[in-house]
mmCIF file of C-alpha atoms in Angstrom:
data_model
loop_
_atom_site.group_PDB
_atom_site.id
_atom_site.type_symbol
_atom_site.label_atom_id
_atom_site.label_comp_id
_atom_site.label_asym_id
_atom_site.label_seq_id
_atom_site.Cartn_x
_atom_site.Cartn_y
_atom_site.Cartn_z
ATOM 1 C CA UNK A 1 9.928 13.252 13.603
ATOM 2 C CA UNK A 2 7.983 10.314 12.403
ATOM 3 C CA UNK A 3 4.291 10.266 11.344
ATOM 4 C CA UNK A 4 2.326 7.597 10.755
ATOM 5 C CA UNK A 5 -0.925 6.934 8.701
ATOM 6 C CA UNK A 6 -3.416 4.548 9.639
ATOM 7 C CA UNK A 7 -5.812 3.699 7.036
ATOM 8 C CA UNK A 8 -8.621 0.693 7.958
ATOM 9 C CA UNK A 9 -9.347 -0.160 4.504
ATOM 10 C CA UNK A 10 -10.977 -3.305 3.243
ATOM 11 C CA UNK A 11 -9.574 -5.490 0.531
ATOM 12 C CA UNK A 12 -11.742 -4.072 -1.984
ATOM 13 C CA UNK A 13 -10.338 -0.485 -1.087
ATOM 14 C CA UNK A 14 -6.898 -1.143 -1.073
ATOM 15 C CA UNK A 15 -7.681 -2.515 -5.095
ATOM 16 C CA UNK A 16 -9.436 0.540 -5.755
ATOM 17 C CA UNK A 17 -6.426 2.191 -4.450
ATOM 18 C CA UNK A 18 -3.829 0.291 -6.653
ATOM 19 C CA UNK A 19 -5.728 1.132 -9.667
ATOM 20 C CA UNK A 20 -6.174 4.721 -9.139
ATOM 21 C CA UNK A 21 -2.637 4.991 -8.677
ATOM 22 C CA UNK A 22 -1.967 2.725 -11.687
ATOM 23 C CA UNK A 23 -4.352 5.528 -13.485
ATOM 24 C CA UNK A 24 -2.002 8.215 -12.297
ATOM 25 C CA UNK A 25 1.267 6.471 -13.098
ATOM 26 C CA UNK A 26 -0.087 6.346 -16.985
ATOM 27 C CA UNK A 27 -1.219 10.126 -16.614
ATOM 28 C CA UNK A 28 2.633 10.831 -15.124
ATOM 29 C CA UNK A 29 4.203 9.065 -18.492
ATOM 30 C CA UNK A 30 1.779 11.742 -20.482
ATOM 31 C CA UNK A 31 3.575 14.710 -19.048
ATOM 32 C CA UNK A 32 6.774 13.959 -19.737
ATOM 33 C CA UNK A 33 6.356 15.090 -23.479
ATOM 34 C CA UNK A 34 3.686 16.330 -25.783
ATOM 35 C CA UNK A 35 4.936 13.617 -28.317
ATOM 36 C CA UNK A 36 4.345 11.079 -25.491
ATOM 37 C CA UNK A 37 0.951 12.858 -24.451
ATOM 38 C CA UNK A 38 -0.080 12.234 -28.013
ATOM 39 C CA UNK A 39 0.782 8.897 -28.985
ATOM 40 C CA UNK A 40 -0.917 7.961 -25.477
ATOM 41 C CA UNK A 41 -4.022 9.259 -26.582
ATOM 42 C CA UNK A 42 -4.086 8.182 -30.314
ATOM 43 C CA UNK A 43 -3.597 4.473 -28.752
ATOM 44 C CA UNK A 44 -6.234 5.057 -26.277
ATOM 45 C CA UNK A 45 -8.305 1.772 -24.826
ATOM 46 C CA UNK A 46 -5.261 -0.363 -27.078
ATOM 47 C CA UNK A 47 -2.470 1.050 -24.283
ATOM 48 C CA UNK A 48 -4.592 0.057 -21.293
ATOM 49 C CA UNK A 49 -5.235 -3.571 -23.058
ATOM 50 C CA UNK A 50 -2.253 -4.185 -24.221
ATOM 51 C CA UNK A 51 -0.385 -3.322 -20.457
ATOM 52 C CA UNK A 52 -3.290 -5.803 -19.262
ATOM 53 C CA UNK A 53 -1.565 -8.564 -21.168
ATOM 54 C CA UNK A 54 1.683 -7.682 -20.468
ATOM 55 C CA UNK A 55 0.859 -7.944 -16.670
ATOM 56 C CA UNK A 56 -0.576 -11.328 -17.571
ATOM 57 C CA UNK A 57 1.922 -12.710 -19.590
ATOM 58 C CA UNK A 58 4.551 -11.657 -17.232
ATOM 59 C CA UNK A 59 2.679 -12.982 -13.516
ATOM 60 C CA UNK A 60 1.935 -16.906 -15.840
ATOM 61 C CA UNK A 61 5.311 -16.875 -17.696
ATOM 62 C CA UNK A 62 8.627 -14.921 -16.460
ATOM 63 C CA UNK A 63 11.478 -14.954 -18.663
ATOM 64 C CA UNK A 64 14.883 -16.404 -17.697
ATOM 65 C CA UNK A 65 17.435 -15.131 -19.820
ATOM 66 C CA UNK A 66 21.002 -17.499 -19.534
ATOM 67 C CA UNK A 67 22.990 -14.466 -20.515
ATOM 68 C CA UNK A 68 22.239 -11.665 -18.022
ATOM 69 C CA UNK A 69 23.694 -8.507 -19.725
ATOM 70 C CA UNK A 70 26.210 -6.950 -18.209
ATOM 71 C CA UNK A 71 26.218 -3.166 -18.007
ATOM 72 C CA UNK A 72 29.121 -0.545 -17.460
ATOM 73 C CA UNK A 73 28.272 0.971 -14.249
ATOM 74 C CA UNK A 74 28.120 4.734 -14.545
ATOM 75 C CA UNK A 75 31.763 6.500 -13.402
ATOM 76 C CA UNK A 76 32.085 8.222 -9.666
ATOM 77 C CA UNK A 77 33.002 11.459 -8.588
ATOM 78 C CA UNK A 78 35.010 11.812 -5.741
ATOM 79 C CA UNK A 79 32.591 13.015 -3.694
ATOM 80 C CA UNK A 80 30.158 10.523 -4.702
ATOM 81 C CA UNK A 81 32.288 7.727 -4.114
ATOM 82 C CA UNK A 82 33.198 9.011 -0.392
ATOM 83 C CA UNK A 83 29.532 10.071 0.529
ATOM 84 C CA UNK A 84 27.847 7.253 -1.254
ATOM 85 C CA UNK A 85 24.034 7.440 -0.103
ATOM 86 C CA UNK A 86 24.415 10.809 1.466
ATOM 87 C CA UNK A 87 24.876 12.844 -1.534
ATOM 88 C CA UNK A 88 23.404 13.203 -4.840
ATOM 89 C CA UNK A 89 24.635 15.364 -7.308
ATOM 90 C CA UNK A 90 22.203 17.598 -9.285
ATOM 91 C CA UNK A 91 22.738 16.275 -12.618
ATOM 92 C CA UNK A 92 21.241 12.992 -11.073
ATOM 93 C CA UNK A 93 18.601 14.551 -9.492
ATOM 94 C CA UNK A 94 14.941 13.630 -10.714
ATOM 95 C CA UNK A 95 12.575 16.111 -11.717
ATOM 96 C CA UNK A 96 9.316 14.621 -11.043
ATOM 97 C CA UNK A 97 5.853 16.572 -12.286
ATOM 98 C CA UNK A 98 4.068 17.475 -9.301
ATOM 99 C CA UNK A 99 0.557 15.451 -8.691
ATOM 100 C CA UNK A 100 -2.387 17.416 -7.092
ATOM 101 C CA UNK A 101 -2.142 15.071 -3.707
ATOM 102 C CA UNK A 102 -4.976 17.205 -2.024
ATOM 103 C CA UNK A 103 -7.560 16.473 -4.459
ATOM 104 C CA UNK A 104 -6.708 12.503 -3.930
ATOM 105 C CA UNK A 105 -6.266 12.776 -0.375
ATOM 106 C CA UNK A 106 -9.814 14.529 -0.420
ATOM 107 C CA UNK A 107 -11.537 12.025 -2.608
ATOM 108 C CA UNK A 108 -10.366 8.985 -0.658
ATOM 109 C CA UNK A 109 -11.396 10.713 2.821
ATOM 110 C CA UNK A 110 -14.932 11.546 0.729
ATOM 111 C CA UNK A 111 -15.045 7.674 -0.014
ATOM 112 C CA UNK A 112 -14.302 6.203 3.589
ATOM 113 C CA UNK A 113 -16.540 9.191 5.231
ATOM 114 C CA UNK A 114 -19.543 8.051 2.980
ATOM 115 C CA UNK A 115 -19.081 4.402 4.040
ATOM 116 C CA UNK A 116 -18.651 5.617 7.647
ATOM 117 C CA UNK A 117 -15.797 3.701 8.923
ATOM 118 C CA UNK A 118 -13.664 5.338 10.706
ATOM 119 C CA UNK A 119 -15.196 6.728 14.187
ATOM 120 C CA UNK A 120 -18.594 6.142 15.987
ATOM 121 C CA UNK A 121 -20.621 9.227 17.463
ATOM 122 C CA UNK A 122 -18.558 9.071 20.518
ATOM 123 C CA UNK A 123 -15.526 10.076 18.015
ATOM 124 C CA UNK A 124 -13.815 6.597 19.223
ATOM 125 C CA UNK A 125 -11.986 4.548 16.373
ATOM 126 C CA UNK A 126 -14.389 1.306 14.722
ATOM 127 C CA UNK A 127 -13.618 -1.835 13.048
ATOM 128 C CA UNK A 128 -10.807 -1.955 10.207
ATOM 129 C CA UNK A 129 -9.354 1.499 11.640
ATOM 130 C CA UNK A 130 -9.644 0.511 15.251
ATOM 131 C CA UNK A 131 -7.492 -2.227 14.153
ATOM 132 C CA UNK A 132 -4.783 -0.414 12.316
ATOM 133 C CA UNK A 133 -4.123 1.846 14.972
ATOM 134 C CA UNK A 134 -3.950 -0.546 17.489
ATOM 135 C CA UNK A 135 -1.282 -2.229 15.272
ATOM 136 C CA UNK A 136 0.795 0.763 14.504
ATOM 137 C CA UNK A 137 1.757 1.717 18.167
ATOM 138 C CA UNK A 138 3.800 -1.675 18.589
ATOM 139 C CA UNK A 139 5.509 -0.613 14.958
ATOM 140 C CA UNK A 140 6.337 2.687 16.500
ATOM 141 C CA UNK A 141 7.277 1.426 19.901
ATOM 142 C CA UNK A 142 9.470 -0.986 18.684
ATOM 143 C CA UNK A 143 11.359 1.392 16.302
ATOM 144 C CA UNK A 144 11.579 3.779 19.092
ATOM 145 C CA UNK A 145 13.234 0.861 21.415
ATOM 146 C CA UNK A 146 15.578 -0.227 18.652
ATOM 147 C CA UNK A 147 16.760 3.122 17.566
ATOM 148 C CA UNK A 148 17.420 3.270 21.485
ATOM 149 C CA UNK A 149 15.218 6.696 21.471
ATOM 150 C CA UNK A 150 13.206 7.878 24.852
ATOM 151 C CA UNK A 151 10.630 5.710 25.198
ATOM 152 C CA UNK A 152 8.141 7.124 27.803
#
């Protein structure tokens, strides 16, 4: 089954977006640990600064190093080396804290409904979301013809 979301944001939006989930990356790195949780907020505004201009240092200047390091790659199992992709065992599995996706989901559909554009009164799509959607059926059509799926 694929689903796909069509979002007709502007560009201002979309950079609201980025930093929000910048925001909740830094909030993620907080839960890992209580040690972590509190050196994060004893730095405070310094953390968020100093990121800045590490972001800005790396975009005007990236670093070539001559000697690339080179590291031991991590032993095999059987099965892992005859599955590959398909299987991961459950030591290497990643145990991610769960984020409260409804309450961001709900603010961003808050944001767009107070702007008011997505549909007109006759429930038809409008500008920037009229658009999207009328570029994501070729994206699904065309995946659906190379995947050599009914296409009706």
């Amino acid at each position: 089954m694929i689903n796909y979301r069509v979002y007709g944001w502007t560009d201002e939006q979309v950079a609201k977006y980025k930093k929000m989930k910048e925001k909740e990356t830094l909030m993620l790195f907080g839960n890992v640990s209580a040690s972590v949780q509190e050196a994060m907020s004893a730095l405070g505004d310094d953390l968020t600064i100093y990121l800045e201009q590490a972001r800005s240092q790396r975009t005007r200047n990236p670093v070539i190093d001559e000697k690339k390091e080179v590291k031991a790659k991590p032993k095999k199992s059987i099965t892992e080396k005859l599955l590959g992709d398909f299987y991961t065992p459950s030591h290497k599995k990643s145990k991610e804290p769960k984020v409260d996706k409804k309450m961001v989901q709900k603010e961003m559909a808050d944001a767009i409904k107070a702007k008011g554009m997505l549909f007109n009164s006759k429930g038809e799509p409008q500008g920037l979301t009229k658009y999207a959607m009328s570029m994501c059926w070729p994206a699904y059509h065309n995946f659906k013809k190379s995947q050599r799926l009914i296409t009706w």
